[in-house]
CSV table of C-alpha atoms and ligand atoms in Angstrom, one decimal:
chain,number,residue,atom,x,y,z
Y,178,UNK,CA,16.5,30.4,-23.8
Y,179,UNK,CA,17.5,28.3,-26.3
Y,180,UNK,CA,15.6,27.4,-29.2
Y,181,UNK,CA,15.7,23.2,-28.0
Y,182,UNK,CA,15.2,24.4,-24.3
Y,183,UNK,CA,11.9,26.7,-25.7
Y,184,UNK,CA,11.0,23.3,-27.6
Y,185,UNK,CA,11.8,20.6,-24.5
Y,186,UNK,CA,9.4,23.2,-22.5
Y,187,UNK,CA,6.6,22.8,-24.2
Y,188,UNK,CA,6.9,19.4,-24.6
Y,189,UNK,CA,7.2,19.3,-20.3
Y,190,UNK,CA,4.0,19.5,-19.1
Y,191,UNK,CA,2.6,16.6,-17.1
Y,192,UNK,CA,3.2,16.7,-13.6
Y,193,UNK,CA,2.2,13.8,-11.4
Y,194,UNK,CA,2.9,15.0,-7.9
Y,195,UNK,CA,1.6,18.2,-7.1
Y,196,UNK,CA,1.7,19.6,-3.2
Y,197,UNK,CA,-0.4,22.8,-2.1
Y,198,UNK,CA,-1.9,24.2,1.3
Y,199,UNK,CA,-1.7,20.9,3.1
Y,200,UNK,CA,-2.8,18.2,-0.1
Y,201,UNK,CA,-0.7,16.2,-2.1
Y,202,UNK,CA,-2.5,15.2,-5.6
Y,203,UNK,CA,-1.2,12.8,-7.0
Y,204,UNK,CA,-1.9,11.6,-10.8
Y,205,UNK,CA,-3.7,7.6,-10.2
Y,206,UNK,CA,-1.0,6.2,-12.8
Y,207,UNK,CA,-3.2,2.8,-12.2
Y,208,UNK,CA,-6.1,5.0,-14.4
Y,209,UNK,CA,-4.1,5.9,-17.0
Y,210,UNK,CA,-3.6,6.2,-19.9
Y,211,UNK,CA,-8.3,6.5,-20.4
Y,212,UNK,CA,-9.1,7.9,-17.3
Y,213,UNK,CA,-7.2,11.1,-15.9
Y,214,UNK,CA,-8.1,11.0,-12.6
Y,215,UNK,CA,-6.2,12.2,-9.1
Y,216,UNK,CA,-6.1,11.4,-5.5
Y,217,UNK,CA,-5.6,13.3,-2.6
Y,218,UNK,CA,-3.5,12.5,0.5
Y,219,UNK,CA,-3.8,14.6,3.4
Y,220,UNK,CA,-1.3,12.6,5.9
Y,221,UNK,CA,2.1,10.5,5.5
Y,222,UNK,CA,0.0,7.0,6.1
Y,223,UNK,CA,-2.2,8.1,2.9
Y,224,UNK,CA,1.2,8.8,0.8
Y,225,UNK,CA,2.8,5.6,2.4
Y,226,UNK,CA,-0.7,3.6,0.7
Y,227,UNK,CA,-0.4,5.3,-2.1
Y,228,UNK,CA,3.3,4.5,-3.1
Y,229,UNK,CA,2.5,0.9,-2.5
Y,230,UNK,CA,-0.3,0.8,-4.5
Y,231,UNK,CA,1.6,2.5,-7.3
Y,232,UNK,CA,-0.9,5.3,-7.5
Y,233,UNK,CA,2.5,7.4,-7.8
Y,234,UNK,CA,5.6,5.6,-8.6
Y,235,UNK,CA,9.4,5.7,-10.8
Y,236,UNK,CA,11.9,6.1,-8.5
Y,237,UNK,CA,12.3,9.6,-7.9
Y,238,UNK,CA,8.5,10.0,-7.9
Y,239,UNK,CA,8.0,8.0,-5.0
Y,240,UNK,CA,10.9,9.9,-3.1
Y,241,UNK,CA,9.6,13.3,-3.8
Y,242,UNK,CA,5.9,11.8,-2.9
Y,243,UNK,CA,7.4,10.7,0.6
Y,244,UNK,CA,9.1,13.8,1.3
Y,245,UNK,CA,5.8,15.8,1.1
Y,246,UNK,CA,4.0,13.0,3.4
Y,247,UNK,CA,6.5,14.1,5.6
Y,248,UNK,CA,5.3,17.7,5.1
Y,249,UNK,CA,1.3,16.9,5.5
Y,250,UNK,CA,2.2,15.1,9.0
Y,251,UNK,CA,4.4,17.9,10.0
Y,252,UNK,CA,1.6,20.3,9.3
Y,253,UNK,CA,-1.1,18.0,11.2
Y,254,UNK,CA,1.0,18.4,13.8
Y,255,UNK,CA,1.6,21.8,13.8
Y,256,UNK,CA,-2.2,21.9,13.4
Y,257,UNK,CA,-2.6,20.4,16.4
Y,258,UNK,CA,-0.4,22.7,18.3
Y,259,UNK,CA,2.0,19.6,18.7
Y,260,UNK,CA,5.7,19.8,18.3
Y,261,UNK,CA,6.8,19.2,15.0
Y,262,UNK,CA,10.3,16.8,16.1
Y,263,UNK,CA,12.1,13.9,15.0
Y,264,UNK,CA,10.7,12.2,17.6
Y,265,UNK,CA,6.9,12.9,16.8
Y,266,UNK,CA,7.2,12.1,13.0
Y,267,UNK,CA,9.9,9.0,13.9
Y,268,UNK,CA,7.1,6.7,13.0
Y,269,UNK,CA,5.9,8.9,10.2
Y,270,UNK,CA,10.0,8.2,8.4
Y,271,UNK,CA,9.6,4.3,9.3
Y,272,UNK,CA,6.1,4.5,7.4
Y,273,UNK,CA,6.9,6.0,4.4
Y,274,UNK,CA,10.2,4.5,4.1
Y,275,UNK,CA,8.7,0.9,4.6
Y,276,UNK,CA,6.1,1.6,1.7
Y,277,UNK,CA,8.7,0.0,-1.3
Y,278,UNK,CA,12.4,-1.5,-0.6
Y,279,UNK,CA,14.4,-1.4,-4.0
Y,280,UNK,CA,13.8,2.2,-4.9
Y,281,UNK,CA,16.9,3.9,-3.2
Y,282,UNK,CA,15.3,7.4,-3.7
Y,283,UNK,CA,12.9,6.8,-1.3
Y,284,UNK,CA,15.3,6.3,1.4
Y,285,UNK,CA,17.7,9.2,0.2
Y,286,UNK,CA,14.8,11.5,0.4
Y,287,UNK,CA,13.7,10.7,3.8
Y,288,UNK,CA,17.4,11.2,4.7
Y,289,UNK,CA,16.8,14.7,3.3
Y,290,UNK,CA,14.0,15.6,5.3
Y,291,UNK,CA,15.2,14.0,8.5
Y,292,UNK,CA,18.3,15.7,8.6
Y,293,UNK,CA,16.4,19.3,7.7
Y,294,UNK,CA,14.2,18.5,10.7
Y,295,UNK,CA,17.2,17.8,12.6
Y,296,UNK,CA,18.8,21.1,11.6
Y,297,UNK,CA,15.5,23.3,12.0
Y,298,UNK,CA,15.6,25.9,14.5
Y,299,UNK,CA,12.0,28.0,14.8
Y,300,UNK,CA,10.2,27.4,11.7
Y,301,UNK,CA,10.6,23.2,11.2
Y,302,UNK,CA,7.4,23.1,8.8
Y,303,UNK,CA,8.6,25.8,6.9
Y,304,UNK,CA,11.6,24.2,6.7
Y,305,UNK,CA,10.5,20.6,6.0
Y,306,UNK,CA,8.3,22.4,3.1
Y,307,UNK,CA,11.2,24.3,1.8
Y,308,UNK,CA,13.3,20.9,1.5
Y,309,UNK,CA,10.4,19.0,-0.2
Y,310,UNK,CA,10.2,21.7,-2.6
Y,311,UNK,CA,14.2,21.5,-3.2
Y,312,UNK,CA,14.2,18.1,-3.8
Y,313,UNK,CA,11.1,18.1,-6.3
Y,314,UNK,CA,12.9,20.8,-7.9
Y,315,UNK,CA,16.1,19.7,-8.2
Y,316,UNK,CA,14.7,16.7,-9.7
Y,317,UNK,CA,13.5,18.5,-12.8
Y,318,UNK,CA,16.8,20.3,-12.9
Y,319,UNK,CA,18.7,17.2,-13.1
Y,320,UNK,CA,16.4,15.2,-15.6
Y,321,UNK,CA,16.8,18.1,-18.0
Y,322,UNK,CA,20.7,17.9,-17.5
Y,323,UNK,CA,20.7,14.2,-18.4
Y,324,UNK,CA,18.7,14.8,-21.5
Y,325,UNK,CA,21.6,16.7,-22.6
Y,326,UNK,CA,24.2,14.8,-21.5
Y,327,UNK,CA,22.2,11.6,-22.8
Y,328,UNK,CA,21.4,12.5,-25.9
Y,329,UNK,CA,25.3,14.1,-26.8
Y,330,UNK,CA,26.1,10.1,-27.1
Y,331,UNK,CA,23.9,9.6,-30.5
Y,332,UNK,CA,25.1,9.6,-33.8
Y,333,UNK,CA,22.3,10.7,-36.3
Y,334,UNK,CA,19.2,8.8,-37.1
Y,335,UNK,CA,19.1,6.2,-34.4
Y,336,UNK,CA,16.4,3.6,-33.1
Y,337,UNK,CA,16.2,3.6,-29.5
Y,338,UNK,CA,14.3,0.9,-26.9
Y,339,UNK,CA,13.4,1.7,-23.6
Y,340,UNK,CA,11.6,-0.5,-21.1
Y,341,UNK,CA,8.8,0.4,-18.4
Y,342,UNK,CA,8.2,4.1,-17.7
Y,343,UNK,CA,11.2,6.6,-16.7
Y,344,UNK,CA,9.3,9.8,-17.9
Y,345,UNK,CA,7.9,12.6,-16.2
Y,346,UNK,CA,4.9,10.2,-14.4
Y,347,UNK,CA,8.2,8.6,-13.0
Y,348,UNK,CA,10.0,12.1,-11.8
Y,349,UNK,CA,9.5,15.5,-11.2
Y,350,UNK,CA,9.5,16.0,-14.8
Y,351,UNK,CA,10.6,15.0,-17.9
Y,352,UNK,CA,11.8,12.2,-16.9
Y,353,UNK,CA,15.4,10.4,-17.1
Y,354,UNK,CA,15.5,7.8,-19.7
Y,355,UNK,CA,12.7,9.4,-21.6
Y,356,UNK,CA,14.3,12.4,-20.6
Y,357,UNK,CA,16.9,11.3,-23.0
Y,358,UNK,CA,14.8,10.2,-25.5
Y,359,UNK,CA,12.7,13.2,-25.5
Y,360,UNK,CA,16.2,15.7,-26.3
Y,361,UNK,CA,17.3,13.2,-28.5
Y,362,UNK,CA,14.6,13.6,-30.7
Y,363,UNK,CA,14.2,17.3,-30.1
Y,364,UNK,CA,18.1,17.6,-31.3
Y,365,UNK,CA,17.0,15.3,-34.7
Y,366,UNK,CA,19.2,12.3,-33.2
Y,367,UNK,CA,16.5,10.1,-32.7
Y,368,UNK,CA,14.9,9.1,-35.9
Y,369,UNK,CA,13.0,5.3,-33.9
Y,370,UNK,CA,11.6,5.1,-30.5
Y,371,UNK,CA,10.2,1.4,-29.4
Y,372,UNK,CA,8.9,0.9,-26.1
Y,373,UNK,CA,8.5,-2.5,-24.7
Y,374,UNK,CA,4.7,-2.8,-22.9
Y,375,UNK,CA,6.4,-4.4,-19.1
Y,376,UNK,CA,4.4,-6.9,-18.0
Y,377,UNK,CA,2.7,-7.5,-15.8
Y,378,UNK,CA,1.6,-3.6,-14.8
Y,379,UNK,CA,1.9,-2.5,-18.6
Y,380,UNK,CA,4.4,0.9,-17.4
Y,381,UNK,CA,5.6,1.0,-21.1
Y,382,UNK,CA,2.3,0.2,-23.0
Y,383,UNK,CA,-0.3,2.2,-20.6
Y,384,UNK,CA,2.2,5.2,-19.1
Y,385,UNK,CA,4.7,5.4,-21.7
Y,386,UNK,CA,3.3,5.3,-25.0
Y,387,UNK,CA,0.9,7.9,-23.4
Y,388,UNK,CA,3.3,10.1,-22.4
Y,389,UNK,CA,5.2,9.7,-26.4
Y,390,UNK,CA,1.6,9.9,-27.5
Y,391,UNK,CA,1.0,13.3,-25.7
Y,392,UNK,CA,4.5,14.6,-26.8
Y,393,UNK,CA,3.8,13.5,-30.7
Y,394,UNK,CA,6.7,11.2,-30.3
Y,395,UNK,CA,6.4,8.7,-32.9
Y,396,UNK,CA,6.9,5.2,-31.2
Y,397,UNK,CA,6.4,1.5,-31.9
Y,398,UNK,CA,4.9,-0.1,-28.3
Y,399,UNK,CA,6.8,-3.9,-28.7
Y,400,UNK,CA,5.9,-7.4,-26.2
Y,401,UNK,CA,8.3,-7.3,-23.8
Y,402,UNK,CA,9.2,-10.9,-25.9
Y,403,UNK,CA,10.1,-9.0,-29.4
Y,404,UNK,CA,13.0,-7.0,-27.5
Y,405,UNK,CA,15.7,-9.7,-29.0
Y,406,UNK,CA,14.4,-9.8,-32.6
Y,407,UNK,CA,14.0,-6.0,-32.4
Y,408,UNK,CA,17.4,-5.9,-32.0
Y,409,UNK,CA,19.1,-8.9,-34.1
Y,410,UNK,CA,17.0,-6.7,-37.0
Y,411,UNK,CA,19.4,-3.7,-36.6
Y,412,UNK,CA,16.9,-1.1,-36.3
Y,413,UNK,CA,17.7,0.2,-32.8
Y,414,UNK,CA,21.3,1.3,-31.8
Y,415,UNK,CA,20.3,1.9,-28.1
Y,416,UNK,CA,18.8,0.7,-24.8
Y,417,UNK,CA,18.0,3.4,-22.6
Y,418,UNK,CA,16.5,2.3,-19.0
Y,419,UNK,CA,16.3,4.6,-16.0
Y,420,UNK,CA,17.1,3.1,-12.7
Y,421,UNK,CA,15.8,2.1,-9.2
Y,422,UNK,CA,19.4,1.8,-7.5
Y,423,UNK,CA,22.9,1.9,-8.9
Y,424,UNK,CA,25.7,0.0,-6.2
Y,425,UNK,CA,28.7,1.5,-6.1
Y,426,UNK,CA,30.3,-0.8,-8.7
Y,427,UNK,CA,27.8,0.0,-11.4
Y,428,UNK,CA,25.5,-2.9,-10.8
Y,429,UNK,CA,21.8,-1.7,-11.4
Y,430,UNK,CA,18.5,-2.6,-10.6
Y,431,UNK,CA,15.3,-1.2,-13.0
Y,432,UNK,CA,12.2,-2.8,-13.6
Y,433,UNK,CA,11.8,-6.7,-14.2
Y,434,UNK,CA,12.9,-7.6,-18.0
Y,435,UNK,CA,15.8,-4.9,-18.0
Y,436,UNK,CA,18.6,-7.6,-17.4
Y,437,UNK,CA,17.3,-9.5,-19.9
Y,438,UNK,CA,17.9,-6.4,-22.6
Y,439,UNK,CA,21.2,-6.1,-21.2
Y,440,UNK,CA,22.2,-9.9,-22.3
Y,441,UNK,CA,20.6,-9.2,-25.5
Y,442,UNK,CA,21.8,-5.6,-26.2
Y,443,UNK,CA,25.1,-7.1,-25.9
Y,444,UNK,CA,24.8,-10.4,-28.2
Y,445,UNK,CA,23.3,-7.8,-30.8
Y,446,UNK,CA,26.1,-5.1,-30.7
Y,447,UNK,CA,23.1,-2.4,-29.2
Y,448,UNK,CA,24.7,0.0,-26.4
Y,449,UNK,CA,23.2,0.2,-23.5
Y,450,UNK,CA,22.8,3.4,-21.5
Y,451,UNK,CA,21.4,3.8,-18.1
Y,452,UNK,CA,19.6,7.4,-16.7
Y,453,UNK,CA,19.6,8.2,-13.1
Y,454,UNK,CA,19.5,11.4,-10.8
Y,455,UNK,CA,22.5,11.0,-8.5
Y,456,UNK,CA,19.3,10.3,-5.6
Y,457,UNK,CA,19.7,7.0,-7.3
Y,458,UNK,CA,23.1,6.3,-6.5
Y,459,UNK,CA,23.3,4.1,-3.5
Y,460,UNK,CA,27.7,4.2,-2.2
Y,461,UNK,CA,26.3,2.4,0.5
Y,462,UNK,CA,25.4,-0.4,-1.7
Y,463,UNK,CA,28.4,-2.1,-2.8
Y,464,UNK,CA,27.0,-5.0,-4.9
Y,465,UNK,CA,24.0,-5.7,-6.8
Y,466,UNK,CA,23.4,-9.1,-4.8
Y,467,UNK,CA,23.3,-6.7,-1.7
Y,468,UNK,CA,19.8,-4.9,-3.3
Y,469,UNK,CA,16.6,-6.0,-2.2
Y,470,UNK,CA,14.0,-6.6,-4.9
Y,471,UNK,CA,10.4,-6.0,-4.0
Y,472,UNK,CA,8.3,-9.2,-4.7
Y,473,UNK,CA,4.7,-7.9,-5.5
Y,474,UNK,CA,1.6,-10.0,-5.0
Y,475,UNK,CA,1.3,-12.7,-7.5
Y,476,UNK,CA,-1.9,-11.5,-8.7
Y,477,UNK,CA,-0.6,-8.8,-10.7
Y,478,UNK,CA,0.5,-11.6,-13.4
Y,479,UNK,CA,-2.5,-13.8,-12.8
Y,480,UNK,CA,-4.9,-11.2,-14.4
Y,481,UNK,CA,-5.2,-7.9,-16.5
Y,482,UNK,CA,-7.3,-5.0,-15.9
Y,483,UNK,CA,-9.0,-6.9,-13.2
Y,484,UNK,CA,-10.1,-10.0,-15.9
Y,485,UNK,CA,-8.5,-13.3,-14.4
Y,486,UNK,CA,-6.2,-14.8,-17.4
Y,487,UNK,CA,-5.1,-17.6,-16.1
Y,488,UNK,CA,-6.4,-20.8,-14.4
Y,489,UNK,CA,-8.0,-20.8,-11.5
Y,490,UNK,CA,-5.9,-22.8,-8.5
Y,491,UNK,CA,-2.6,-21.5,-10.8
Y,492,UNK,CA,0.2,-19.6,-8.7
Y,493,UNK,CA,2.8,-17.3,-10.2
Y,494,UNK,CA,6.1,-15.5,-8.8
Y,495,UNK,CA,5.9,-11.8,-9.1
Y,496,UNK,CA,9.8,-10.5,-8.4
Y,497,UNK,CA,9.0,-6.8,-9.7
Y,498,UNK,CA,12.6,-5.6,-10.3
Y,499,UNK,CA,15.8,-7.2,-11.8
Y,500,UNK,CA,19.9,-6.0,-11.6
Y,501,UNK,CA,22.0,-5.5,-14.3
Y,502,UNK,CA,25.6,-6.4,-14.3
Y,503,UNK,CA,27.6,-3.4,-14.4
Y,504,UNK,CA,29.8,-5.2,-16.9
Y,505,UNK,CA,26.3,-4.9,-19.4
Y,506,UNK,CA,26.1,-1.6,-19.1
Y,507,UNK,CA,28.1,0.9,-21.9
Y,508,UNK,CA,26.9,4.4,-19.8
Y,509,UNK,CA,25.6,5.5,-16.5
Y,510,UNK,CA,24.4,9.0,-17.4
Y,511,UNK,CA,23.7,11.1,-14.3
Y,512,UNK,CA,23.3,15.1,-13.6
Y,513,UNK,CA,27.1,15.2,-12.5
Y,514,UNK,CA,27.6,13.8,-15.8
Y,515,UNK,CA,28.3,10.3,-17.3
Y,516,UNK,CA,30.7,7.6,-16.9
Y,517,UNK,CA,31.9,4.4,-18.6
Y,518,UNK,CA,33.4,1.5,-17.2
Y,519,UNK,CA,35.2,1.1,-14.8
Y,520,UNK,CA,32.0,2.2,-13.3
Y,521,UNK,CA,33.5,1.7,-9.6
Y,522,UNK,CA,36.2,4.8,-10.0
Y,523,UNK,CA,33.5,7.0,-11.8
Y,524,UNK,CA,30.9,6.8,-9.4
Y,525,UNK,CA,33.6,7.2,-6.4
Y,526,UNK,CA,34.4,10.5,-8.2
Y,527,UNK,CA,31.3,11.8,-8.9
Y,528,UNK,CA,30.3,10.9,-5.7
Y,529,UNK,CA,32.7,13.8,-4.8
Y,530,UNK,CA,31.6,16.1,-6.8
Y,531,UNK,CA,28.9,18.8,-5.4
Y,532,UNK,CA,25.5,17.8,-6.7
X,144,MRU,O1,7.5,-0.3,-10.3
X,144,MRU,P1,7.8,1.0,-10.8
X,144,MRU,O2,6.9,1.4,-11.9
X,144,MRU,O3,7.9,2.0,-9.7
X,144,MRU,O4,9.2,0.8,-11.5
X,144,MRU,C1,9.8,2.0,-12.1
X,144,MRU,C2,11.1,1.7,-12.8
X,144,MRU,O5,11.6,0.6,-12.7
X,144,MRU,C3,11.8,2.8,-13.4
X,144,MRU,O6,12.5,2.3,-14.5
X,144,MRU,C4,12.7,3.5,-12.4
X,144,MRU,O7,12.1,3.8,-11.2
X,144,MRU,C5,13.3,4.7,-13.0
X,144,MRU,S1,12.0,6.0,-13.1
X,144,MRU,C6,12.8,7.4,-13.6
């Protein structure tokens, strides 16, 4: 092993998702960054709850959480001496999958474990389990892939921003965007990190900074407002995001505030670089326009940490994910390795490649 690969190890060590003998525990990311805590989920409607509540959640989270609720229903069914078919978990896909629309992982994971069931011949549970497990750890594989291919784009010494959380809370480990960020500043590339806090559910200031903090990253945690002057003061040369879904013609949608980087990044001369496993990659998708973007319940931006901040009788509109023009976008970095524009031809070719 290499001596960065040695060093990125021990730096890997939070795991959010966790699957053993019939329970998923899953890290609360609503407790952190003071309280540690975990719940347990014991049957796909559990999982389903808990990716809406955002107890797990970052795109490829949320599709390798699904994919084990898949597993626990599988194995109550098995438990029951029921058949374990596509017909008996049918409702069990539709549950999970209906749990958060923009997140294309979700959907690409389910497709996973469908067509494994599908396939299965004597053993489906062992198989279902054995998929589950692929797709977690092909995750992990890929994140550290894109930390190398990521990070081979920096020039010495440069500031970096990154908005919401894209680290290992958000993925099997590691993460994608931080995933970058983390071998970048293993490899002495990155000398700045800043972290914008992503209102309204804080990913960057509670999960982020915690995760930087853990890691002995040193970071600056910035409003989500200070991302322009950040830039127009020369001190980052980056924008790393992660994504949610990438259409086929580059367009991408991340968490809320991320278009607005893109506009800036570009009137300020900042590159801007997106992270994303190729589960991410939606071919299906042609456009942005065609991506639905989850509207959350207005409350979220009405208080913080359960203390009302605004008025009472005041209303608010809570859309919880934005899209980037693929025109804003300098590099889409995935596992199969990373293109620049014309994004449209790139992704058609990687989408050839074996992943
Ligand atoms: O609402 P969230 O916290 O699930 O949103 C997460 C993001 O937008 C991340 O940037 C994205 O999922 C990529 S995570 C590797």
């Amino acid at each position: 092993m290499s001596e960065l690969a040695a060093h990125l190890d021990r730096h890997d060590t939070i795991r959010a998702v966790n699957y053993a003998d019939g329970v998923l525990r899953l890290l609360d990311q609503r407790e952190l960054p003071f309280t540690e805590a975990h719940i347990e989920c014991r049957n796909a409607i559990e999982v389903a709850k808990a990716i809406k509540d955002l107890v797990v959640r970052g795109a490829p989270a949320i599709g390798i959480a699904a994919a084990w609720g898949v597993v626990l229903q599988a194995g109550l069914l098995e438990g029951a001496g029921e058949p374990v078919s596509i017909a008996a978990l049918d409702s069990t896909f539709g549950t999970l999958n209906a749990a958060r629309p923009t997140a294309v992982n979700l959907a690409w994971a389910l497709a996973r474990m469908r067509a494994t069931l599908a396939a299965a011949k004597d053993d489906p549970l062992g198989a279902l389990t054995a998929e589950a497990r692929a797709i977690q750890d092909e995750d992990l594989a890929a994140n550290r892939k894109m930390g190398e291919i990521g990070a081979s784009f920096f020039a010495d010494g440069i500031g970096v921003l990154t908005h919401c959380n894209t680290g290992s809370l958000a993925t099997a480990g590691f993460g994608t965007a931080l995933g970058v960020i983390r071998a970048g500043y293993a490899g002495g590339k990155i000398a700045r990190v800043y972290a914008g806090e992503t209102r309204p559910w804080l990913q960057g200031a509670r999960l982020t900074m915690w995760e930087l903090v853990r890691d002995r990253i040193p970071a600056k945690l910035i409003a989500d407002s200070a991302a322009s002057h950040l830039m127009k003061s020369g001190v980052v040369q980056w924008v790393i995001v992660g994504a949610d879904r990438i259409a086929a013609n580059g367009d991408t949608a991340n968490k809320i505030g991320t278009y607005q980087l893109a506009i800036s990044a570009k009137r300020h001369g900042v590159k801007f670089m997106v992270v994303a496993p190729w589960s991410t990659v939606d071919m299906a998708t042609k456009h942005g326009d065609d991506i639905e973007i989850e509207l959350r319940d207005p409350a979220e931006l009405l208080s913080i940490s359960g203390k009302r901040t605004v008025v009472d009788g005041a209303d608010a509109w809570n859309p919880v994910f934005d899209v980037t023009p693929a025109e804003l976008i300098d590099v889409i970095v995935t596992e199969r390795g990373a293109i620049q524009k014309p994004f449209g031809p790139g992704l058609a070719k990687l989408a050839g490649v074996q992943g």
